Coordinates of C-alpha atoms and ligand atoms in Angstrom, one line a residue:
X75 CA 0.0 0.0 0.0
X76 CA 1.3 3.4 -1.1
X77 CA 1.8 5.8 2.0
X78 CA -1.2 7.9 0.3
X79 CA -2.9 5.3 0.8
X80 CA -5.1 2.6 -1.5
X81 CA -6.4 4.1 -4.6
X82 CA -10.1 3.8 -4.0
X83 CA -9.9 5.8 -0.7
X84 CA -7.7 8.2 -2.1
X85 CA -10.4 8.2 -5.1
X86 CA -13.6 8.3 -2.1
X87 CA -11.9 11.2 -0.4
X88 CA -11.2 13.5 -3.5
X89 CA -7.6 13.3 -3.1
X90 CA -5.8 13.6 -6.3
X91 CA -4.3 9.9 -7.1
X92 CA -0.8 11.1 -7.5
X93 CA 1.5 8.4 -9.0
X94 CA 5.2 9.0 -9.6
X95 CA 6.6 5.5 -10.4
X96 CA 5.4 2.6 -12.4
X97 CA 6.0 0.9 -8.5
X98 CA 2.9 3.2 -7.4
X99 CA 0.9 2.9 -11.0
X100 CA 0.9 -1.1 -10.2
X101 CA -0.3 -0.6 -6.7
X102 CA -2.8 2.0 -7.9
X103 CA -4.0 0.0 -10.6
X104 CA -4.2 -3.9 -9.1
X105 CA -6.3 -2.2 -6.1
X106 CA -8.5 -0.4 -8.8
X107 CA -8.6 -3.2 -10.7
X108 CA -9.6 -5.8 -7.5
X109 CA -12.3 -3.4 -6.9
X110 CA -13.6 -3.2 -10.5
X111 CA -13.2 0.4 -11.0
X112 CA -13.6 1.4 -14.6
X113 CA -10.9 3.8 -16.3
X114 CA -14.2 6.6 -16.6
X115 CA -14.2 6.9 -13.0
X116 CA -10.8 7.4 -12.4
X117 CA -8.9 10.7 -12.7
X118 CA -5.1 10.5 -12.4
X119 CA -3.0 13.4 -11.6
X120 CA -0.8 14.2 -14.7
X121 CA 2.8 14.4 -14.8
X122 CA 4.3 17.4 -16.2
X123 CA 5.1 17.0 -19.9
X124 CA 8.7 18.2 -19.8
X125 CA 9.1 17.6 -15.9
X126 CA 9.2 14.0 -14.8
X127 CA 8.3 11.5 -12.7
X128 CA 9.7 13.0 -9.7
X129 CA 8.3 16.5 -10.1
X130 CA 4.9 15.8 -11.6
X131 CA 2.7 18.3 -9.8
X132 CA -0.1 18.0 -7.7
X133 CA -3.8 18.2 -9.8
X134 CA -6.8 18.4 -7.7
X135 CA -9.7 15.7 -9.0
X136 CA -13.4 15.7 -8.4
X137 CA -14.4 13.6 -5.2
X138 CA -15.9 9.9 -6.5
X139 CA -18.9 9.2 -4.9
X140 CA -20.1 7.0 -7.3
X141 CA -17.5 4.0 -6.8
X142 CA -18.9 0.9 -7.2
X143 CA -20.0 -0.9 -4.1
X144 CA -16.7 -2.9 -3.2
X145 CA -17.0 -6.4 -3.2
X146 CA -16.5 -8.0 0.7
X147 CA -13.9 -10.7 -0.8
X148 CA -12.0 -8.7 -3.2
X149 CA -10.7 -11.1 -6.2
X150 CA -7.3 -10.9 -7.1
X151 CA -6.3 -9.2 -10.3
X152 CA -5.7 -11.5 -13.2
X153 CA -2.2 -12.8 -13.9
X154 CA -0.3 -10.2 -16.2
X155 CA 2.2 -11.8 -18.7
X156 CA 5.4 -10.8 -17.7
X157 CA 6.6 -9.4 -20.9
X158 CA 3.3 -7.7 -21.4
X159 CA 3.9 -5.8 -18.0
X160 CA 7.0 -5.0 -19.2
X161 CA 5.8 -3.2 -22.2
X162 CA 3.6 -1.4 -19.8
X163 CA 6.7 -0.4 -17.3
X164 CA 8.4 0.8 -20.8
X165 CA 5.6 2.9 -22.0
X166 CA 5.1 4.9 -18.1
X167 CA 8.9 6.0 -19.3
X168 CA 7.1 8.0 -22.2
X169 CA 6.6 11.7 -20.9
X170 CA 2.9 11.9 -21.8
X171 CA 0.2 13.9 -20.0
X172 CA -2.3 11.1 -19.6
X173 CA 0.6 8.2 -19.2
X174 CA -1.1 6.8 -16.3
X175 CA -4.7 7.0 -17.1
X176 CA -3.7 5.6 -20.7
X177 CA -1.8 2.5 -19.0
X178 CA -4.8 1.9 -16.7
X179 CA -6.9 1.9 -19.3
X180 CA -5.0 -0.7 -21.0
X181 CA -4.6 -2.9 -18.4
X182 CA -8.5 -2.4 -17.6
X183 CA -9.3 -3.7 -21.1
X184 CA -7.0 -6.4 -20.9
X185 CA -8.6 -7.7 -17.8
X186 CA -12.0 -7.4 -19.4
X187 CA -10.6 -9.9 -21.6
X188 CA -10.1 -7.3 -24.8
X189 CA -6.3 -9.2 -25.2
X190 CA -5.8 -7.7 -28.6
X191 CA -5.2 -4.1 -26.7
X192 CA -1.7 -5.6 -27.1
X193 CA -1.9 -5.7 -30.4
X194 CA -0.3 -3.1 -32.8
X195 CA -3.7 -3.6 -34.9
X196 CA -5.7 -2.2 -32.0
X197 CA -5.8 1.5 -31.6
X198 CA -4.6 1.9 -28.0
X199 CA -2.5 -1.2 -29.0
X200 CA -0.5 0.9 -31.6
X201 CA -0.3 3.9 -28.9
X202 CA 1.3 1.5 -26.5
X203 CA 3.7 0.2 -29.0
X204 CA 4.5 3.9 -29.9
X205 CA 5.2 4.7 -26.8
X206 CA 7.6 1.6 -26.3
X207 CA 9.1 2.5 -29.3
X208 CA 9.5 6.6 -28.0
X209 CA 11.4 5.5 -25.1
X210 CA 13.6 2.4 -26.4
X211 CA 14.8 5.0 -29.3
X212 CA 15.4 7.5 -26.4
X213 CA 17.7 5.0 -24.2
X214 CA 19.5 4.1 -27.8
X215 CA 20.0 8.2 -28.2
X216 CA 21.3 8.4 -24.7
X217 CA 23.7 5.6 -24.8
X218 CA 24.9 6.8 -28.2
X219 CA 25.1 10.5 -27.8
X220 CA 26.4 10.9 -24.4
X221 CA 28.9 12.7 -23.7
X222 CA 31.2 12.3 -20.5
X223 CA 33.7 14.8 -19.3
X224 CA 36.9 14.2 -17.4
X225 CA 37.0 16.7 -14.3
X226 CA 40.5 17.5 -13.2
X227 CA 41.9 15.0 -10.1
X228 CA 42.1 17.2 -7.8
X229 CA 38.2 18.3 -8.1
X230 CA 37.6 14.7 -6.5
X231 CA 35.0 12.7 -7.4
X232 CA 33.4 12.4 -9.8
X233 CA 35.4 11.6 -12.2
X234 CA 33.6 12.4 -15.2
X235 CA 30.4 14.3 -15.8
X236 CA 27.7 14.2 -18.6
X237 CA 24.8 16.9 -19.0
X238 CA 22.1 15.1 -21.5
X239 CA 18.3 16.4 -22.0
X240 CA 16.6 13.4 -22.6
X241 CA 12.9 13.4 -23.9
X242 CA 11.7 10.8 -22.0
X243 CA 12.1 9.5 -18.5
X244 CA 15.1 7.0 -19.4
X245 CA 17.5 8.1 -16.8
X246 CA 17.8 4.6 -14.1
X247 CA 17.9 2.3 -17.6
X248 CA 20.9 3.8 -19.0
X249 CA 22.1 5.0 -15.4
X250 CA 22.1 0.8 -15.4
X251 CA 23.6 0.7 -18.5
X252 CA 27.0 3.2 -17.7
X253 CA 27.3 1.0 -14.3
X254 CA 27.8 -2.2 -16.1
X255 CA 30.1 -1.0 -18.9
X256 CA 32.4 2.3 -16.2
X257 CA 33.6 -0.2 -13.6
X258 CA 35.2 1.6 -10.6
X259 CA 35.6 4.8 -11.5
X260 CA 32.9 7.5 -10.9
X261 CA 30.6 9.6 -12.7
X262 CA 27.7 11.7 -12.5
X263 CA 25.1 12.0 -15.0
X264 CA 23.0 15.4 -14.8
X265 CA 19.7 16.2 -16.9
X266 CA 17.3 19.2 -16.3
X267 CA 14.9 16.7 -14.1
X268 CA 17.3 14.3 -12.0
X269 CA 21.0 13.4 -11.4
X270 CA 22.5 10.1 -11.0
X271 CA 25.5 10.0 -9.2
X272 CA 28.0 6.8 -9.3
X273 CA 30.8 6.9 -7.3
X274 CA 32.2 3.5 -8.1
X275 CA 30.1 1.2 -6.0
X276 CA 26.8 2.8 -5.4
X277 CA 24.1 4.7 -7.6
X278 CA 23.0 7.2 -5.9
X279 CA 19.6 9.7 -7.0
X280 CA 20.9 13.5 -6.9
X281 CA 18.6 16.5 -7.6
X282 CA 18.3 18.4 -10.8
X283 CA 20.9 20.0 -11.6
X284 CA 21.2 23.1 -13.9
X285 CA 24.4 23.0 -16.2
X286 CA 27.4 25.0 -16.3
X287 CA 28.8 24.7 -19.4
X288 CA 32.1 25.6 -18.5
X289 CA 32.0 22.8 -15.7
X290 CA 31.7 20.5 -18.7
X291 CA 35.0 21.7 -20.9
X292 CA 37.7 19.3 -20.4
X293 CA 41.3 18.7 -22.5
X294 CA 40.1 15.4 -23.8
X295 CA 37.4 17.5 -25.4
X296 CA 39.8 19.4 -27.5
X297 CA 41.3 16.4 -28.6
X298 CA 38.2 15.2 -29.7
X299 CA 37.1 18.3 -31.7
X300 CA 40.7 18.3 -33.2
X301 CA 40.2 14.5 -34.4
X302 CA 36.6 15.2 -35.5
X303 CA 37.5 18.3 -37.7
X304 CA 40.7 15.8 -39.1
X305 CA 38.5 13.0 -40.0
X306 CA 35.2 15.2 -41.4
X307 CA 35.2 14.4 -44.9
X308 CA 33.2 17.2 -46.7
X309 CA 32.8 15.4 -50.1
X310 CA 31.0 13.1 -48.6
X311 CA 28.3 15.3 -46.3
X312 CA 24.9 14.6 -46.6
X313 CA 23.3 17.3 -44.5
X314 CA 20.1 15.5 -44.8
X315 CA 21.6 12.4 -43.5
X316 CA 23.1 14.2 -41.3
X317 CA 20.0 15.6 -39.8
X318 CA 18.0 12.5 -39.9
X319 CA 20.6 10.3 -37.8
X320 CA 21.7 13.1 -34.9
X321 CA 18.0 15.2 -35.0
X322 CA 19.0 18.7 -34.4
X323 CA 18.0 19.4 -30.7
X324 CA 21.0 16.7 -29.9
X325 CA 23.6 18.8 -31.4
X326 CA 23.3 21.1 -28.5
X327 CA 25.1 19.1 -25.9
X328 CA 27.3 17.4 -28.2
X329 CA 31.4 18.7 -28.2
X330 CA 31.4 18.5 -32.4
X331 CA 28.1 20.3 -32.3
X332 CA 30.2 23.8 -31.8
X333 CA 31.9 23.2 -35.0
X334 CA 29.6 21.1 -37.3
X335 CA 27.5 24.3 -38.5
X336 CA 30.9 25.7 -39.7
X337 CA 32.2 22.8 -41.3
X338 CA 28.7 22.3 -43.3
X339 CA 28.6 25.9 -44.4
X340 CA 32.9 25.5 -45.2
X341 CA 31.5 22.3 -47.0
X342 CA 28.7 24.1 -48.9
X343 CA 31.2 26.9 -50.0
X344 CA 33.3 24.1 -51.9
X345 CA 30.9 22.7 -53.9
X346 CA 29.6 26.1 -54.8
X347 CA 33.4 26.7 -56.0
X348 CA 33.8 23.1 -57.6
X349 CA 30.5 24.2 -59.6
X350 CA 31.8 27.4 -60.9
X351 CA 34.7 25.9 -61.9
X352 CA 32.9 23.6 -64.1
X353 CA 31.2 26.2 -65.6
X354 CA 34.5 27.5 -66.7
X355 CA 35.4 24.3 -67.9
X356 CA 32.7 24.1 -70.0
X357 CA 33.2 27.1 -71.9
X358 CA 34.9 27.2 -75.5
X359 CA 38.3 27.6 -75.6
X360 CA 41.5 26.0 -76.9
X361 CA 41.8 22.6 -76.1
X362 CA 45.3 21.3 -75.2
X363 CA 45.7 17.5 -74.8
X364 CA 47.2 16.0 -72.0
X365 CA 48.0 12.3 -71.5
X366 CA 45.7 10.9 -68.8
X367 CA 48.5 9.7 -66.3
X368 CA 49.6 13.5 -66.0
X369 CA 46.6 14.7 -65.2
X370 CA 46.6 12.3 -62.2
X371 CA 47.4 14.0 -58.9
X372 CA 50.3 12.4 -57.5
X373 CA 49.3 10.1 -55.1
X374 CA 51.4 8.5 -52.4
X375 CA 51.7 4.8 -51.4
X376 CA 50.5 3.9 -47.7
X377 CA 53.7 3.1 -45.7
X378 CA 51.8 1.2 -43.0
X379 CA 48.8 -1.1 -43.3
X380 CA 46.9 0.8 -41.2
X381 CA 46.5 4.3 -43.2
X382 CA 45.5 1.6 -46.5
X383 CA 43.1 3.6 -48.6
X384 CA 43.6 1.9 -51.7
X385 CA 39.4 0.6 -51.5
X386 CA 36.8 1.4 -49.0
X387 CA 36.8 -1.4 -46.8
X388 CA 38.7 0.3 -44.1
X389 CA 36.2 2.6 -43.6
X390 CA 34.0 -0.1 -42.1
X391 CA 36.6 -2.5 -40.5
X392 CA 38.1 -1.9 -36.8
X393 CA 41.9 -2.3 -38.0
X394 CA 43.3 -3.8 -40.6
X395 CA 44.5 -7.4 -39.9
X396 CA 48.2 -7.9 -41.2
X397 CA 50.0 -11.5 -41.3
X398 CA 51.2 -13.6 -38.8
X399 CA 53.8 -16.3 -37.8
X400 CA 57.4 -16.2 -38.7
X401 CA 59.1 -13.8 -40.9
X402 CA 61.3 -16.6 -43.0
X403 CA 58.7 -18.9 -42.8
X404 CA 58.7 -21.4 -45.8
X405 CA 55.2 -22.1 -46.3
X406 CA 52.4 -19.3 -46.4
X407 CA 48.7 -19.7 -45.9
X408 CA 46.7 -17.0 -47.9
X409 CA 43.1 -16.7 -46.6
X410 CA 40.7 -14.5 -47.6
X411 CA 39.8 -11.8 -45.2
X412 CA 39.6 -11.1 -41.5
X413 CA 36.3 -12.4 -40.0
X414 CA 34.6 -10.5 -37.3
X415 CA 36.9 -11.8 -34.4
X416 CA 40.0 -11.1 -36.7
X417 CA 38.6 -8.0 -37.0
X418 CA 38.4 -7.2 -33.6
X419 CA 41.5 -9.2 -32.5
X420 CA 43.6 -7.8 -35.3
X421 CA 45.4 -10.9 -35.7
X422 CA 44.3 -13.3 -39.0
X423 CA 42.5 -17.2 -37.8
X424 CA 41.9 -16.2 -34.5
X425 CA 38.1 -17.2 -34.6
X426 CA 35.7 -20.3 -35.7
X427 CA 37.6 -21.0 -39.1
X428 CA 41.2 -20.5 -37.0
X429 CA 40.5 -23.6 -34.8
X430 CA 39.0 -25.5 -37.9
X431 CA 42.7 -24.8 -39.6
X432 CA 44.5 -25.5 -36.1
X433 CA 42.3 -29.1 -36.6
X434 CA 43.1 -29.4 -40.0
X435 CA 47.5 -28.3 -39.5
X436 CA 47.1 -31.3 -36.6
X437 CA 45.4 -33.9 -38.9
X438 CA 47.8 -33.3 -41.7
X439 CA 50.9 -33.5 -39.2
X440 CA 51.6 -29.6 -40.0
X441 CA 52.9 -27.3 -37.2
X442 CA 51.0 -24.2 -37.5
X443 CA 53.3 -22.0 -35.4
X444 CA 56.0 -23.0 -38.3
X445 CA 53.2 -21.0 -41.2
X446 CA 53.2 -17.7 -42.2
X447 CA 49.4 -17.2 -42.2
X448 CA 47.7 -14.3 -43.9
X449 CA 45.1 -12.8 -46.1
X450 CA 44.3 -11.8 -49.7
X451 CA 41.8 -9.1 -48.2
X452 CA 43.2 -7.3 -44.9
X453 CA 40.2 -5.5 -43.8
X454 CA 36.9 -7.2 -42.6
X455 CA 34.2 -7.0 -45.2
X456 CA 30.5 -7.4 -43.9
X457 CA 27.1 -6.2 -43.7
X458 CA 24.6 -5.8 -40.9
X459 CA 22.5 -8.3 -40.0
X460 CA 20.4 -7.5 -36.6
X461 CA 23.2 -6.6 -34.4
X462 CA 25.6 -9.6 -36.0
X463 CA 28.4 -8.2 -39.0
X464 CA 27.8 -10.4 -41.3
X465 CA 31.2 -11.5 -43.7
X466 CA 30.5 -10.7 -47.5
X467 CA 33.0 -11.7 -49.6
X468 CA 35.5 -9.2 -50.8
X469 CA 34.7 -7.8 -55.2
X470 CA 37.9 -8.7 -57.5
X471 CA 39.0 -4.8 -57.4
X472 CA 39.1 -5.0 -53.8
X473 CA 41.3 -8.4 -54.0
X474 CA 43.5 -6.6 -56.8
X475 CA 44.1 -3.5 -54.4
X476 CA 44.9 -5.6 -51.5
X477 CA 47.5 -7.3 -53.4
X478 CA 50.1 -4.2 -53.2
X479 CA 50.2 -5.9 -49.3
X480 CA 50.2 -9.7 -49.9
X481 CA 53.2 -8.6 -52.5
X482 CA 55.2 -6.4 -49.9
X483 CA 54.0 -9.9 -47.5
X484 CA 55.5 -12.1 -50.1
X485 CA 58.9 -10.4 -51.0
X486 CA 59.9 -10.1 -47.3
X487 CA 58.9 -13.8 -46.1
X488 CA 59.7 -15.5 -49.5
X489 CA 58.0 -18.3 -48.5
X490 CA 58.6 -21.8 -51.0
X491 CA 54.7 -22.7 -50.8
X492 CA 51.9 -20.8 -51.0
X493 CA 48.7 -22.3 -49.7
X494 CA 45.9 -20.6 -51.1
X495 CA 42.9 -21.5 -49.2
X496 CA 40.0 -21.0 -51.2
X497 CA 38.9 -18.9 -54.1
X498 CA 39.4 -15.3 -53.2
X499 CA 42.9 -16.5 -51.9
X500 CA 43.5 -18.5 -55.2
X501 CA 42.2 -15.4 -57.1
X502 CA 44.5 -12.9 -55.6
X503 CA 47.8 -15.1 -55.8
X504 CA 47.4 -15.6 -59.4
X505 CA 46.0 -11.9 -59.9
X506 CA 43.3 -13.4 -61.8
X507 CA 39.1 -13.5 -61.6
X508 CA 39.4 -16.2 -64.4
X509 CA 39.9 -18.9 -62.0
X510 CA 38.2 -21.7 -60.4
X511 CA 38.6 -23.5 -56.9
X512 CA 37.4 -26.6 -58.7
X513 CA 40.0 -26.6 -61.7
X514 CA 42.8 -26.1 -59.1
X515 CA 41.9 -28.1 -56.0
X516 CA 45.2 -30.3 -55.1
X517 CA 47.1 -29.7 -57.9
X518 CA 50.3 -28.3 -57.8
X519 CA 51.3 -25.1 -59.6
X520 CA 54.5 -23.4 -60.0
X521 CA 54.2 -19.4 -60.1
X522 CA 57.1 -17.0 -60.0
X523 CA 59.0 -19.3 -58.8
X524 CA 57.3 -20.9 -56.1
X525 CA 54.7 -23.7 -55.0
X526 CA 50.8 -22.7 -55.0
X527 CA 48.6 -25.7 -53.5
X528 CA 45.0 -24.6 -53.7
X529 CA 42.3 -26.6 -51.0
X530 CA 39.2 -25.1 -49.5
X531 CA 38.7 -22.4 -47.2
X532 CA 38.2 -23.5 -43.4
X533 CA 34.9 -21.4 -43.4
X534 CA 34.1 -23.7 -46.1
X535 CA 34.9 -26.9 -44.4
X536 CA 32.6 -25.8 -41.4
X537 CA 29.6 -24.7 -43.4
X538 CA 28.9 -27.9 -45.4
X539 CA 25.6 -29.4 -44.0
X540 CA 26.0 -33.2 -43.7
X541 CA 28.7 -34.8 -41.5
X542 CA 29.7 -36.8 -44.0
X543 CA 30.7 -34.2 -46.7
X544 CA 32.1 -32.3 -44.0
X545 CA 34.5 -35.1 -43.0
X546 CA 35.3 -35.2 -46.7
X547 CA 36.5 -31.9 -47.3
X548 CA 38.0 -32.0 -43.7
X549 CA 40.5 -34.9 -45.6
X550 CA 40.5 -32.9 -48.7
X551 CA 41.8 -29.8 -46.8
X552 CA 44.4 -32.0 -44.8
X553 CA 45.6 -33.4 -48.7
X554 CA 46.4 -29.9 -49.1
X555 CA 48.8 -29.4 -46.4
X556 CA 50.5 -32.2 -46.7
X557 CA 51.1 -31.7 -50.2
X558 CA 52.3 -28.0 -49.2
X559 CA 54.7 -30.2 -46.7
X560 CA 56.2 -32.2 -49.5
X561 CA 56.5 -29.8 -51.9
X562 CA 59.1 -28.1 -49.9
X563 CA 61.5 -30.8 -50.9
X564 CA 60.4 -31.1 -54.7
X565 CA 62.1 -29.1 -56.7
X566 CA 60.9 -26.5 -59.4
X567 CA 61.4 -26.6 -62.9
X568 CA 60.0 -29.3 -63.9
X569 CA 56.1 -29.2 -65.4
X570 CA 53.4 -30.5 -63.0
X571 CA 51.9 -33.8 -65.6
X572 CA 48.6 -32.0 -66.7
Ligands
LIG45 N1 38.6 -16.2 -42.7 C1 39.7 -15.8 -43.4 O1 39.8 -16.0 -44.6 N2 40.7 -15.2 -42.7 C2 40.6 -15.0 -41.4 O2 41.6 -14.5 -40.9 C3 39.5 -15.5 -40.7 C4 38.5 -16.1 -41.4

């Protein structure tokens, strides 16, 4: 029972039903709801749109006389599904006037039986769902567009400090959310309604606070700005985009948001030059030909794999992923690109397909710590899937500009084999599309002046369906090794027998 006592005497006595948590809604609404009060007779005291669940302010309601005559042996309410009442404890997070008359509502109709009020198709269904939707988008927001600022040492805790001005009541969810992810150290999180305060072991509920932006400048933030202005890329703005992804009243209390208007309108100012200049271009004039090459900008080489730009995969990839394993190692394993752990771990074969060749290097009596192993593609290739990165396989100019590394890989290991493993590998070792994995599986070839073996990609071995065609090109892979083994003794020269 609330310290304001059960709903229905609140309700008898005129008192406004003030509710401030979804705790209190619950109590409110099971007594209601033992006591068959309809949603008509109930007036809750609205929280202030803006304001929230703390400050909501009292509203004065007409007294109810006309309450239903109570029943002697009230009935319990009816069991709510558990991920129904969570839909319910989501949508009171939604900073609308009538949250708490619209959620009694829907719980009164559900417990008259109406269970498609759940349903999107249903008209206070689809307001619920809305309403989810409002606040789950909100917690993404917050969790995204946060930003925490280190305070000095000697200012003692905490640590670091965030103002955000979230549109919804989200605050203890993502309060939850920083505690699981900041360990030890503390922080305080400060919007216009409420303060969270976390100083390494306990959360603790602070006031409102109002901000100081000067409280909220810190070195790292300069750093930041610096690296945002550095990696800003105007040719490829979309201000639309832009708008759509980071809604405009978010800027605000985001560090780049002091410089983005300047960059735009730098941005806009460029293409407005870029079009006058081919306006000149197009007008008559003496044409003087230049060969094509000249006309090129000089462009450097990357020195380190790291600053590749040679394609677009690195924009999407966490690091590149050079080789591994010794650097006069005789025999080389070419793969084709990182997979998501690889990409992560920035080391090639570290994940699923990495213990499947570990298996395979065992079975064919090959010590893997002896291989050079590598990659025809070194940056992870994938597309979203839910929250997976799923691996798409890498296009031929991709392999070709990804060969400038396997080259500067091959001329420093010089290994005697290559194992190509699989058909982007095979591809990008013979700097060829017109291949097949088929046509070269097991035999031998010789290619300036070295061994390639060709046998299937790990990834392949683990996707086949039935055990038994697994186990078949499990033996089929282990072939290949050993044939990379023995061909480091069989000398070159002399034709393979076709
Ligand atoms: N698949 C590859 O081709 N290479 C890796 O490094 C991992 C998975």
């Amino acid at each position: 029972m609330s310290a304001k006592g059960p709903a229905t005497e609140q309700l008898r006595a005129g008192q406004p039903l003030l509710v401030e948590t979804f705790a209190e809604w619950r109590e409110a609404a099971r007594d209601l709801l033992v006591h068959g009060v309809p949603p008509e007779l109930v007036t809750w005291s609205a929280p202030q749109v803006g304001g929230d669940l703390f400050t909501s302010a009292p509203s004065t309601v007409q007294p109810v006389h006309d309450l239903p005559d109570l029943p002697l042996d009230p009935k319990p309410p009816p069991h709510i599904p558990r991920s129904f009442m969570d839909m319910l404890q989501s949508a009171a997070c939604c900073r609308v006037p009538d949250r708490w008359a619209f959620l009694y509502r829907v719980i009164w109709r559900w417990q008259q039986g109406e269970h498609d009020v759940q349903s999107p198709a249903d008209e206070d269904g689809a307001r619920l769902h809305g309403m989810v939707k409002a606040v789950r988008r909100e917690e993404h927001d917050m969790h995204a567009y946060i930003r925490f600022r280190e305070r000095p040492e000697e200012a003692g805790p905490p640590r670091f400090v965030a103002w955000y001005e979230p549109q919804h009541d989200v605050l203890p969810q993502v309060a939850q959310h920083f505690v699981s992810r900041m360990g030890k150290v503390s922080w305080m999180i400060a919007t216009p309604e409420a303060s969270v305060l976390w100083d390494g072991h306990t959360l603790h509920n602070t006031g409102p606070l109002v901000r100081n932006a000067d409280d909220l400048e810190d070195t790292g933030e300069a750093l930041w700005l610096t690296y945002y202005r550095s990696v800003f890329n105007p040719a490829r703005l979309n201000a639309g985009i832009m708008q759509q992804h980071i809604p405009s009243h978010r800027w605000k209390n985001l560090p780049e948001g002091k410089i983005v208007t300047q960059m735009v309108s730098d941005a806009a100012m460029g293409a407005r030059k870029t079009g006058q200049f081919q306006a000149v271009g197009q007008r008559k004039g003496t044409t003087i030909p230049i060969a094509a090459e000249d006309a090129q900008p000089e462009r450097q080489q990357p020195s380190k794999l790291d600053e590749c730009r040679r394609c677009e995969l690195w924009e999407f990839a966490t690091q590149a992923v050079p080789g591994a394993g010794p650097k006069k190692a005789r025999i080389m394993f070419v793969g084709e690109q990182p997979g998501d752990q690889e990409d992560l771990a920035g080391q090639p074969f570290v994940g699923p397909a990495g213990k499947l060749l570990d298996q395979v290097c065992e079975a064919a009596g090959v010590d893997r710590s002896t291989i050079y192993v590598t990659n025809a593609v070194k940056h992870f290739k994938w597309e979203p899937r839910g929250k997976r990165r799923l691996h798409k396989t890498p296009a031929q100019r991709e392999i070709e500009a990804c060969h400038y590394w396997l080259e500067k890989e091959l001329a420093h290991v010089k290994p005697d084999v290559i194992v190509a493993l699989g058909a982007t590998a095979l591809k990008s070792v013979l700097r060829t599309a017109n291949v097949t994995l088929k046509a070269s599986l097991g035999k031998p070839m010789q290619v300036d002046g070295r061994w390639v073996v060709t046998t299937y990609h790990p990834s392949y071995v683990l996707r086949v369906p039935s055990e038994e065609a697994k186990r078949e090109a499990f033996s089929t892979m282990a072939a290949g090794l050993k044939l990379a083994h023995e061909l480091l003794e069989r000398p070159l020269g002399i034709p393979e027998p076709e």
